[in-house]
Short mmCIF file of C-alpha atoms in Angstrom, two decimals:
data_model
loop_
_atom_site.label_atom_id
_atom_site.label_comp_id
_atom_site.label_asym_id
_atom_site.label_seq_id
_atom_site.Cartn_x
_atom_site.Cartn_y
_atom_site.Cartn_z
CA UNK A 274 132.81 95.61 63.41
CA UNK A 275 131.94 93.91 60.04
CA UNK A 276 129.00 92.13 61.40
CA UNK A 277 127.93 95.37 63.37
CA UNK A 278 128.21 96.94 59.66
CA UNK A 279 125.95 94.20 58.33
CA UNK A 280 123.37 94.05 60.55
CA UNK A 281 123.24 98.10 61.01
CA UNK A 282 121.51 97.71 56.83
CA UNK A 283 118.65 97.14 58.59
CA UNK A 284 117.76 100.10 60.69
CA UNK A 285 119.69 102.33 57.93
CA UNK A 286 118.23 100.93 55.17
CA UNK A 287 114.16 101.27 56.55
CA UNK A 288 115.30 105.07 57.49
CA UNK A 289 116.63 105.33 54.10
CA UNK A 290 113.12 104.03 52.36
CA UNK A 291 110.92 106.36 55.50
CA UNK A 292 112.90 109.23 53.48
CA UNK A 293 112.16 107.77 49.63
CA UNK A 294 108.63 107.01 50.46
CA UNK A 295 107.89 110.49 51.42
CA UNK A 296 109.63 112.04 48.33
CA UNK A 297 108.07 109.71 45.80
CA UNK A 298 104.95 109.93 47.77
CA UNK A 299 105.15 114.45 47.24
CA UNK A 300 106.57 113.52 43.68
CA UNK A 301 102.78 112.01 42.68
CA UNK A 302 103.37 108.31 42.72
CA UNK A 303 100.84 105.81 43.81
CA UNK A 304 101.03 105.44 47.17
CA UNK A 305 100.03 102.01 47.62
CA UNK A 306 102.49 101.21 44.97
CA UNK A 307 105.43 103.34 46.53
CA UNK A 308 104.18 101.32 49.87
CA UNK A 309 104.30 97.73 47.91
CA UNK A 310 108.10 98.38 46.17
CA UNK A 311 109.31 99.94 49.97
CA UNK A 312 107.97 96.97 51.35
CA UNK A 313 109.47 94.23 48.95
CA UNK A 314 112.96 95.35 49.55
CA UNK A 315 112.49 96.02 53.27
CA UNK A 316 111.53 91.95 53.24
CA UNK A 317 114.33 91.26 50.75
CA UNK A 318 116.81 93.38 52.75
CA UNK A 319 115.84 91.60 56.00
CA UNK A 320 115.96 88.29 54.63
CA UNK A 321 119.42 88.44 53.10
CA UNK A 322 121.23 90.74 56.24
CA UNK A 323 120.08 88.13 58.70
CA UNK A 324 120.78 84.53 56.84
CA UNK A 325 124.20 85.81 55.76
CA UNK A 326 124.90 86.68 59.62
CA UNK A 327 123.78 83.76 60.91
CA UNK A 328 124.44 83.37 64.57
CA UNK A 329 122.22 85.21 66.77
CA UNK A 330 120.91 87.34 64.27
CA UNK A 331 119.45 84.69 62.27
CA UNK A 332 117.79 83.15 65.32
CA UNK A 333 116.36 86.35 65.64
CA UNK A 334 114.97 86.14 62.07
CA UNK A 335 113.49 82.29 62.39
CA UNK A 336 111.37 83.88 65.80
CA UNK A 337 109.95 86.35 63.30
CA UNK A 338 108.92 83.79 60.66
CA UNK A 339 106.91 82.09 63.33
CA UNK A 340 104.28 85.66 63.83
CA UNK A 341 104.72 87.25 60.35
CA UNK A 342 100.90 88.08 60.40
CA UNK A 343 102.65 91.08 63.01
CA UNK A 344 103.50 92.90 59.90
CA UNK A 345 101.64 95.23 58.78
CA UNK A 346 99.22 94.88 56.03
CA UNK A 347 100.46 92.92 53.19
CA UNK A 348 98.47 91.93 50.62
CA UNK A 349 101.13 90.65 48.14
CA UNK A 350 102.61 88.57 50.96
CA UNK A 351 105.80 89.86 50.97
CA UNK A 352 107.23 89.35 54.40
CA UNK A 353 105.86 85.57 54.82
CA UNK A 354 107.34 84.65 51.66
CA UNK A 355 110.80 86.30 52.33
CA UNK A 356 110.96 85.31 55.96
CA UNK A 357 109.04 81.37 55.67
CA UNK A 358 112.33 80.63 53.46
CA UNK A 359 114.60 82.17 56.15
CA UNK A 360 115.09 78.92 58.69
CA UNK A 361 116.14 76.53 55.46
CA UNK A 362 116.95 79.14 52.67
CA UNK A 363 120.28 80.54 54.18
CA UNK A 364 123.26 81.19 52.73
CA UNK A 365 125.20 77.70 52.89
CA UNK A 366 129.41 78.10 53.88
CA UNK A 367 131.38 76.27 51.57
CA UNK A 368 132.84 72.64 53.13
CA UNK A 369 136.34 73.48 52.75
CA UNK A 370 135.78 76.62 56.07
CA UNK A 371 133.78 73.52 57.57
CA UNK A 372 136.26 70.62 57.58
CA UNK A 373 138.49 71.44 60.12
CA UNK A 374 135.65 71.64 62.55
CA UNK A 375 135.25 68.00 61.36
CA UNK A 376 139.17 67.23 61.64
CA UNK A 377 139.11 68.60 65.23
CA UNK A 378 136.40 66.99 66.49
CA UNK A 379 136.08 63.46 64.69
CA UNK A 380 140.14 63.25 63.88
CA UNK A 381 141.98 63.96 60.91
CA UNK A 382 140.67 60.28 59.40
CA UNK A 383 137.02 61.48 60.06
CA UNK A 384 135.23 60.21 56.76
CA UNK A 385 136.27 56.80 58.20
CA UNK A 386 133.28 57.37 60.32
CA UNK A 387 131.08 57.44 56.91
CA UNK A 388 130.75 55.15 53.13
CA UNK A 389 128.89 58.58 51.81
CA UNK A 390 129.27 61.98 52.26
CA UNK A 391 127.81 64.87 50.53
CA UNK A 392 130.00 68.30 50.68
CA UNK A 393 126.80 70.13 49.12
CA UNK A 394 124.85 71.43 52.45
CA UNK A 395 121.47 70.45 53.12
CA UNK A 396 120.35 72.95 55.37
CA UNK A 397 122.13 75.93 56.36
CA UNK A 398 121.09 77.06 59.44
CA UNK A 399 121.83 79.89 62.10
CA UNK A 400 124.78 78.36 64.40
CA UNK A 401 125.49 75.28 61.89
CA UNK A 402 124.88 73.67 58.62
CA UNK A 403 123.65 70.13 57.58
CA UNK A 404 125.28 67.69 55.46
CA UNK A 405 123.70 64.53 54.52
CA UNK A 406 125.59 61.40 55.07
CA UNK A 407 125.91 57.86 55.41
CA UNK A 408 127.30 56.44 58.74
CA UNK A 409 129.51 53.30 58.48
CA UNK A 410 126.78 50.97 59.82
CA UNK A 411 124.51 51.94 56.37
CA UNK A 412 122.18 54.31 58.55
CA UNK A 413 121.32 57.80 56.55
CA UNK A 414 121.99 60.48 58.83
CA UNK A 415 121.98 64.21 58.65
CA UNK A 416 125.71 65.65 60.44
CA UNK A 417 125.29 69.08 61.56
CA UNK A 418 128.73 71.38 61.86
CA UNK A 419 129.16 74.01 63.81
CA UNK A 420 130.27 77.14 62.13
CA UNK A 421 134.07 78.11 62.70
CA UNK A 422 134.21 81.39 64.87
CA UNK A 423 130.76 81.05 65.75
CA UNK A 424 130.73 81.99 69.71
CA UNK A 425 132.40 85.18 68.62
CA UNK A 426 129.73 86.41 66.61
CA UNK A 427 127.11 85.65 68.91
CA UNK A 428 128.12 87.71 71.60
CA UNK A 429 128.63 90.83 68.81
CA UNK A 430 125.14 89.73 67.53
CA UNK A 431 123.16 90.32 71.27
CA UNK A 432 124.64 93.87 70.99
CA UNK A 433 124.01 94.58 67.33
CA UNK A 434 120.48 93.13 67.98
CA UNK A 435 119.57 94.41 71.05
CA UNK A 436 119.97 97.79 69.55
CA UNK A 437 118.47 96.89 66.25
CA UNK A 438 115.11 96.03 68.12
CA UNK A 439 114.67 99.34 69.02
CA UNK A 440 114.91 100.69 65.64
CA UNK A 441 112.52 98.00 64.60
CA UNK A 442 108.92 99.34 64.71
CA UNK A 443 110.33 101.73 61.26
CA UNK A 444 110.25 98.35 59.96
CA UNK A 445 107.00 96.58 61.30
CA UNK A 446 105.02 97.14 64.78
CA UNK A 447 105.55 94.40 66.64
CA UNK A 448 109.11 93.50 66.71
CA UNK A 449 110.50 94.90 69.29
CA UNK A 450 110.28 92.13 71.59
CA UNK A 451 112.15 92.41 74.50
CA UNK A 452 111.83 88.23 75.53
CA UNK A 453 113.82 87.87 72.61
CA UNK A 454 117.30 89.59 73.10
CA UNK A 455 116.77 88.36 76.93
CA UNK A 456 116.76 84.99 75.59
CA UNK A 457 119.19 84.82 73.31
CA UNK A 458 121.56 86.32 76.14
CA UNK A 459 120.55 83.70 78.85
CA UNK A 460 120.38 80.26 76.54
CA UNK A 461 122.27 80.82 72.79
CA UNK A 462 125.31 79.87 74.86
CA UNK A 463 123.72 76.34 75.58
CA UNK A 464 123.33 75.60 71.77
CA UNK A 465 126.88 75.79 71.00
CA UNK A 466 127.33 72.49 72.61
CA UNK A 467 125.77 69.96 70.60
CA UNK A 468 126.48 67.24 73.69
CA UNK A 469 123.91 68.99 75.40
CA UNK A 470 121.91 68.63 72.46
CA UNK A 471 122.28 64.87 72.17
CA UNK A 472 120.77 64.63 75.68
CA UNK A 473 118.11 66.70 74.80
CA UNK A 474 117.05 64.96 71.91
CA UNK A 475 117.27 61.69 73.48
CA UNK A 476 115.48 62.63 76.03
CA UNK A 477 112.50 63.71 73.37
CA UNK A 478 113.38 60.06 71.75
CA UNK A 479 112.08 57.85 74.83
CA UNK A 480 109.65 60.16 75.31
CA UNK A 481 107.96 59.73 72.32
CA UNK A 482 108.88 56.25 71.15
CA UNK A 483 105.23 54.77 71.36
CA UNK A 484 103.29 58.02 69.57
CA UNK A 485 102.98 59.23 66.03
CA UNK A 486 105.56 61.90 66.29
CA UNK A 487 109.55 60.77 64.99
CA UNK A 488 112.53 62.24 67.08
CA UNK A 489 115.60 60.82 65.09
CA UNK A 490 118.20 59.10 66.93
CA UNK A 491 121.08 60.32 67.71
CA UNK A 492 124.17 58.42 66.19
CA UNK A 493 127.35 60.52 67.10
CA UNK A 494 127.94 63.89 69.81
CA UNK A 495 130.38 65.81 70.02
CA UNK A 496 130.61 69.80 71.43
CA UNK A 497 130.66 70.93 67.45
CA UNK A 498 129.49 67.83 65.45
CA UNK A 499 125.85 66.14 65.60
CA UNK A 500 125.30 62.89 63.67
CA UNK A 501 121.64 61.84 63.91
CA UNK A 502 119.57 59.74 61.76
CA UNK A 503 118.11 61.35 58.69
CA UNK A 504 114.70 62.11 58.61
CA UNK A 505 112.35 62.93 55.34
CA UNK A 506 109.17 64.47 55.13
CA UNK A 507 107.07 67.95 53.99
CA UNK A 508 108.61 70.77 55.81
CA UNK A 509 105.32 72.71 57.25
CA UNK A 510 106.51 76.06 55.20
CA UNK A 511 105.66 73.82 52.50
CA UNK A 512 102.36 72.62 54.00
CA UNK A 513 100.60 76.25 54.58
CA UNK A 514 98.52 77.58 51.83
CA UNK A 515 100.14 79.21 48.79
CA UNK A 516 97.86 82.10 48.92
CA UNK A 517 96.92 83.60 52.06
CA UNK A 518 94.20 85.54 50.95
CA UNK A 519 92.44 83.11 50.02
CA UNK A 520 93.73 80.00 51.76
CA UNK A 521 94.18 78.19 48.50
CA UNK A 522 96.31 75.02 49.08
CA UNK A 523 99.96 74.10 49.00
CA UNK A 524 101.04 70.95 49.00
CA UNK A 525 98.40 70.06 51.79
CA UNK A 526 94.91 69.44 51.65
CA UNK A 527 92.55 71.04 54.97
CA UNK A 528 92.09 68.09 56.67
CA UNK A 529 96.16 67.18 56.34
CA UNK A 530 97.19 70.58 57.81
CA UNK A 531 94.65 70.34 60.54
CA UNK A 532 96.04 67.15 61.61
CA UNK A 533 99.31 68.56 61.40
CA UNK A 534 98.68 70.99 63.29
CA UNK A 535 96.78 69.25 65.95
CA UNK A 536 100.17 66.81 66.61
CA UNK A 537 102.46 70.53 65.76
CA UNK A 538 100.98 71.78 69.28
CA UNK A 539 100.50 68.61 71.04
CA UNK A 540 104.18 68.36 70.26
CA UNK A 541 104.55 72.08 71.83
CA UNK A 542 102.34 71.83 75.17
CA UNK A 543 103.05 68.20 75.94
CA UNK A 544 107.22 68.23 76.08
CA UNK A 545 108.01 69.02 79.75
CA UNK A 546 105.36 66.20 81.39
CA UNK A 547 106.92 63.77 78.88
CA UNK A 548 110.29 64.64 78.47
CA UNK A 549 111.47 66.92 81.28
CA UNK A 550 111.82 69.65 78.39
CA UNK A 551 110.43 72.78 76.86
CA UNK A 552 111.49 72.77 73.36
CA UNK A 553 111.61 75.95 72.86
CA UNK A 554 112.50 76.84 68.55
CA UNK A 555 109.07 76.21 67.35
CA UNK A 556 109.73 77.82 63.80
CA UNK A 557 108.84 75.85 61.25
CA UNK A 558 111.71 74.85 59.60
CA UNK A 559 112.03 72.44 62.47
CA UNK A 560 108.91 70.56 61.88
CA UNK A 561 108.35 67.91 59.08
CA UNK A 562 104.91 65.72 58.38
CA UNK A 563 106.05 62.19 56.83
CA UNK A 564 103.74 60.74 54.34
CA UNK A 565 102.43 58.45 56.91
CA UNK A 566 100.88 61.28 58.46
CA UNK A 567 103.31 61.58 61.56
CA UNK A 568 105.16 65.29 62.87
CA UNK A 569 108.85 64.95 62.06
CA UNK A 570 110.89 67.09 64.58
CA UNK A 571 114.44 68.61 63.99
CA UNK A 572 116.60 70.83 66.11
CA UNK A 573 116.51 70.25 70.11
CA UNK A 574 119.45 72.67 70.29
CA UNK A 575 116.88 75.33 72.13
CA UNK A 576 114.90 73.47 74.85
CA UNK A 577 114.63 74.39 78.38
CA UNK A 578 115.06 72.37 81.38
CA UNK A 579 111.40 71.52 83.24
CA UNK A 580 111.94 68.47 84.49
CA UNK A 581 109.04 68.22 87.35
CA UNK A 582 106.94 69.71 83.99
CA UNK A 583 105.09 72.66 82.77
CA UNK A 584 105.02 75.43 85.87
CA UNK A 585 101.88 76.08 86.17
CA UNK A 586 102.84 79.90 85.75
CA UNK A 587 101.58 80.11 82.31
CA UNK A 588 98.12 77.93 82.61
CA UNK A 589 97.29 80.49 86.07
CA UNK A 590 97.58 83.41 84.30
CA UNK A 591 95.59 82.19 81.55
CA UNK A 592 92.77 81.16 83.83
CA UNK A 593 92.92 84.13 86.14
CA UNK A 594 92.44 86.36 82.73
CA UNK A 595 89.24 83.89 82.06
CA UNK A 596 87.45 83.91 84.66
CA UNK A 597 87.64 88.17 84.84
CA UNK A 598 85.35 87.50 81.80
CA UNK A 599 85.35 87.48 78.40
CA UNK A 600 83.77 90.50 76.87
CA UNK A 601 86.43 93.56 76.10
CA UNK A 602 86.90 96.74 78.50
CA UNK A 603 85.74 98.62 76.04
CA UNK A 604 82.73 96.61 75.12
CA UNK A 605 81.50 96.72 78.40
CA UNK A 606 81.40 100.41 79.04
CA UNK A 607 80.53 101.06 82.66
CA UNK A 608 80.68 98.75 85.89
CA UNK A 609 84.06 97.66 85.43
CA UNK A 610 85.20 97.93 88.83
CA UNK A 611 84.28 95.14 90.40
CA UNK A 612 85.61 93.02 87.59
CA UNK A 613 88.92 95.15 87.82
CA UNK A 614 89.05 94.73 91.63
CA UNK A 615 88.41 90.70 91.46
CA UNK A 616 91.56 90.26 89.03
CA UNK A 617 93.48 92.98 90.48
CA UNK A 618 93.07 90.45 93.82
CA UNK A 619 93.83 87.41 92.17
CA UNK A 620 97.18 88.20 90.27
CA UNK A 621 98.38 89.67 93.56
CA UNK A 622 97.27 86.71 94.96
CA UNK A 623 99.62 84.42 93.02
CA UNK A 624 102.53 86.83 92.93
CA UNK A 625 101.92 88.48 89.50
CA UNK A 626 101.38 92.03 90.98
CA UNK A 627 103.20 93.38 93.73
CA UNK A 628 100.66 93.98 96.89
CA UNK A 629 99.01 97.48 96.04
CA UNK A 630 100.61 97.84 92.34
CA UNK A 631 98.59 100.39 90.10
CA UNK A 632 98.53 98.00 87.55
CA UNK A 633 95.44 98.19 85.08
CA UNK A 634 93.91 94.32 85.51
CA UNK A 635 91.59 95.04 83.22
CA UNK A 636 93.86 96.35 80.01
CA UNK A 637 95.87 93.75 81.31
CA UNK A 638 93.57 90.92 80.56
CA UNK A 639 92.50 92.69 77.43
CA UNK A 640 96.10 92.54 75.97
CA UNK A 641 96.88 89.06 76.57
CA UNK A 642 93.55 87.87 75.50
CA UNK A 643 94.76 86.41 72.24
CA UNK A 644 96.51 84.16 74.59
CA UNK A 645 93.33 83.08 76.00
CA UNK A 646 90.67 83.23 73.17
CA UNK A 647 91.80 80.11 71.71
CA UNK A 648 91.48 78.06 74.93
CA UNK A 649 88.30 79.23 75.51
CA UNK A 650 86.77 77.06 72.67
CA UNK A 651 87.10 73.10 72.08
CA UNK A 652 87.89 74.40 68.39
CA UNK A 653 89.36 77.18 67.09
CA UNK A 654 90.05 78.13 64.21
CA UNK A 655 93.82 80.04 63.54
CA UNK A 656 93.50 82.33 60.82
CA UNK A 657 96.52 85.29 59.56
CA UNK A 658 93.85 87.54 59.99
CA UNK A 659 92.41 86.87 63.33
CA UNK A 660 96.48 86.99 64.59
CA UNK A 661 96.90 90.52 62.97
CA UNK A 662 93.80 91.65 64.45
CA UNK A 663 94.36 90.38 67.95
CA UNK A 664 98.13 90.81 68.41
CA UNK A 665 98.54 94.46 66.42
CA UNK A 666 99.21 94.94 69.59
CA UNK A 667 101.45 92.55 71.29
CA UNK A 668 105.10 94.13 71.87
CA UNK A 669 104.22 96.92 70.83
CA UNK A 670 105.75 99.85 72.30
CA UNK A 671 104.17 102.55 70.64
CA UNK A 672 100.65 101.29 72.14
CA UNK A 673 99.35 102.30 75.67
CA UNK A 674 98.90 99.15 77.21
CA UNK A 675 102.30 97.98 76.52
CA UNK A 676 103.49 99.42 80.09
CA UNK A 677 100.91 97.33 81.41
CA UNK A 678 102.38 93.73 80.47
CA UNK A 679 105.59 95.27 81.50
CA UNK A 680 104.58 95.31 85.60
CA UNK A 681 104.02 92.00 85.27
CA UNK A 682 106.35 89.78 88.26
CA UNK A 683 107.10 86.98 85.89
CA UNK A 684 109.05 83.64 87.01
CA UNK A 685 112.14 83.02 84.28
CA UNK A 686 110.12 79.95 82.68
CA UNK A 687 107.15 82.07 81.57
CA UNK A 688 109.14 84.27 79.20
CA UNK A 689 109.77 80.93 77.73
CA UNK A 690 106.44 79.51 77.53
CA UNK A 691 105.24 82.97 76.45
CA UNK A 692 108.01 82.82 73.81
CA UNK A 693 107.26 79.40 72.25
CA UNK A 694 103.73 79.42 72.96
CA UNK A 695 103.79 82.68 70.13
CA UNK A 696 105.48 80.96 67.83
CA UNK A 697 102.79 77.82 68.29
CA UNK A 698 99.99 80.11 67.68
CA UNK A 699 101.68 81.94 64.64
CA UNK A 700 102.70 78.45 62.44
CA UNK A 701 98.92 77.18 63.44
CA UNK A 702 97.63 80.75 61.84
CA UNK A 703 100.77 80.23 58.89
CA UNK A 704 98.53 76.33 58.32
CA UNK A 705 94.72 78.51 59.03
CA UNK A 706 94.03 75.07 61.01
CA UNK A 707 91.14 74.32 62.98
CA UNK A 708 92.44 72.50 66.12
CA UNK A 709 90.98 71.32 69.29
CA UNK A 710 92.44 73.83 71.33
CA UNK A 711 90.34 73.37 74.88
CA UNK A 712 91.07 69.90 75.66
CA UNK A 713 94.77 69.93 73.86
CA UNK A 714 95.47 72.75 76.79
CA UNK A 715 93.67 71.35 79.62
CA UNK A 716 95.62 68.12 79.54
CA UNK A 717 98.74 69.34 79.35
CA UNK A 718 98.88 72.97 80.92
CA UNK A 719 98.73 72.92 84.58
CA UNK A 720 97.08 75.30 86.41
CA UNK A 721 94.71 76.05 83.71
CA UNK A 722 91.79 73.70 84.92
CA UNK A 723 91.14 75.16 88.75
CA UNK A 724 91.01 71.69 89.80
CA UNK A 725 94.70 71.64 89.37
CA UNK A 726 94.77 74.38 92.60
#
């Protein structure tokens, strides 16, 4: 009931500043200042309610720092500032609630296991925290504990959020988004065993043992205790310009973020062929580039299973929404039957529609087409503004064309690819990199090239 209470700020709290707005509004203040002070402690408010909750709730928060540029307009840059903090900014829980996990699972003698051991957290995250270490054999390592009591709250959290999604357009369009709760039913329950995690991660380890990217090694698994070697480097919150107005830098030159972000989604599209997994978390927080210029990765505790590869699920639909064409319904005025009949056959075709559906192919491809306007070019350039433009309407329930994506027949793994493939695209917007999207896809997405038929 107390974490029901927390999280229940949220909706309450953007009803409460709906009701302020309008009186200050009447009362003869500025609106676009009443509108600027609402939204500053609506960001605030959501930042605070979901790292103190943690758990499921916080996950929820780390999806939404990946496609801030959903929100609506924000000049001052309130809700990337408040939520691009949220993965590594949390609330830490002091050591002495932590060290029993560590008695329980590593034995009452446990800092045998270490010469050093820092009590201050590094990283607080949502099921977890991070303490930095050194392991008996002089390695650095980073020892993740799970939070006491944490199962619990997760399964009050898929309630409290499921319900708070639906209350979330008062907040911003665009986060109501039903993948979300789904997954966070089917697959939080994984992450609380960080065994499964170790297998994960060393999976991603031989994997990628001979490229430029640096999956630390795991020391030391146990269901609530990860050691793994530590691992420094520029988190990519840090990397993305300072001001996103006017793309001024942070601690990254152009050329630095490009190339981050070039290995960022390599990383993202190329998992399941190399690994057998989808990692599927692809905020941020979980991302470092070392000052040898190689992507640092963190956090395997989300990945999905794929070990034949990528379905080619995701790449089809993509190239069926291609080859419709690529001007806009409503650019094209007139003569769009033919076009509408040709998709219309080809979803049905690979099971997307059911056989005579009244689905709209057309609005259809227009909806997902920020999906495929990137792969269209060899390079593309991600920009906050291009993502607000094109996905206004993604999730959206208050918008038409939302029912459409809806009839989809979707296999399980798309939500996922769908899922992480948004979060790719927001980060690369978060960096405004210019990427060689075309061939990056091609190579790694199956079904996109129709030579893969």
């Amino acid at each position: 009931m107390g974490r029901i209470a927390r999280l229940s700020r949220l909706p309450l709290g953007s009803l409460r500043d709906a009701a302020e707005g309008a009186v200050r509004r009447w009362r003869g203040e500025a609106p676009g200042a009443v509108t600027a002070d609402l939204r500053r402690r609506g960001a605030d408010r959501t930042r605070s309610v979901l790292g103190e909750a943690k758990g499921g709730a916080l996950k929820a928060g780390q999806l939404l720092a990946t496609v801030d540029a959903l929100f609506p307009a924000d000049p001052e840059a309130t809700w990337q500032s408040a939520l691009a903090t949220l993965p590594a900014d949390n609330p830490a829980m002091p050591f002495a609630d932590l060290e029993p996990t560590l008695i329980d699972e590593l034995g009452q003698d446990w800092r045998q296991h270490f010469t050093e051991f820092s009590t201050a957290a590094a990283a607080a995250a949502s099921l977890g925290q991070v303490h930095r270490a050194r392991w008996n054999d002089g390695r650095d390592v980073a020892v993740k504990i799970q939070y006491p009591g944490i199962a619990e709250a997760l399964r009050v959290d898929i309630a409290a959020v499921s319900v708070f999604t639906r209350f979330a357009a008062l907040i911003a369009p665009g986060m109501a988004l039903p993948p979300l709760v789904a997954e966070m039913r089917d697959r939080l329950s994984e992450e609380l065993d960080y065994r499964r995690e170790a297998t994960v991660q060393r999976a991603f380890v031989r994997a990628y043992a001979d490229d430029d990217v640096i999956v630390p090694k795991v020391v030391h698994a146990t269901e609530r205790v990860l050691v793994t070697e530590w691992l420094d480097g520029t988190p990519f919150t840090d990397l993305a310009p300072r001001n996103p107005a006017d793309g001024s830098p942070g601690q990254a030159d152009q050329s630095t973020r490009d190339a981050a972000a070039l290995a960022y989604m390599r990383f993202a599209v190329s998992g399941p062929e190399r690994s057998g997994w989808l990692h599927t978390d692809p905020h941020p927080g979980n991302f470092r580039w070392t000052p040898d210029g190689q992507l640092g990765v963190l956090d395997f505790g989300s990945a999905l299973p794929m070990p034949d590869g990528m379905p080619a699920t995701f790449g089809t639909l993509i190239r069926l929404l291609q080859e419709a064409g690529s001007t806009p319904s409503s650019a094209r005025g007139v003569g769009t039957t033919g076009i509408d009949a040709d998709l219309r056959d080809a979803l049905e075709r690979e099971g997307f529609i059911s056989p005579g559906s009244r689905v709209d192919a057309v609005k259809l491809r227009d909806y997902l087409s920020p999906f495929t306007e990137p792969s269209r070019h060899e390079t593309f350039t991600f920009t906050p503004e291009w993502l607000s433009t094109h996905f206004g309407r993604l999730g959206d329930p208050r918008n038409p064309d939302f029912a459409v994506a809806l009839q989809l027949r979707m296999p399980p793994e798309h939500l996922f690819t769908h899922r992480v493939w948004l979060g790719v695209v927001g980060v690369l917007c978060q960096l405004r990199a210019t990427v060689p999207v075309r061939a990056e896809v091609t190579r790694w997405l199956p079904g996109l090239d129709a030579g893969d038929r």
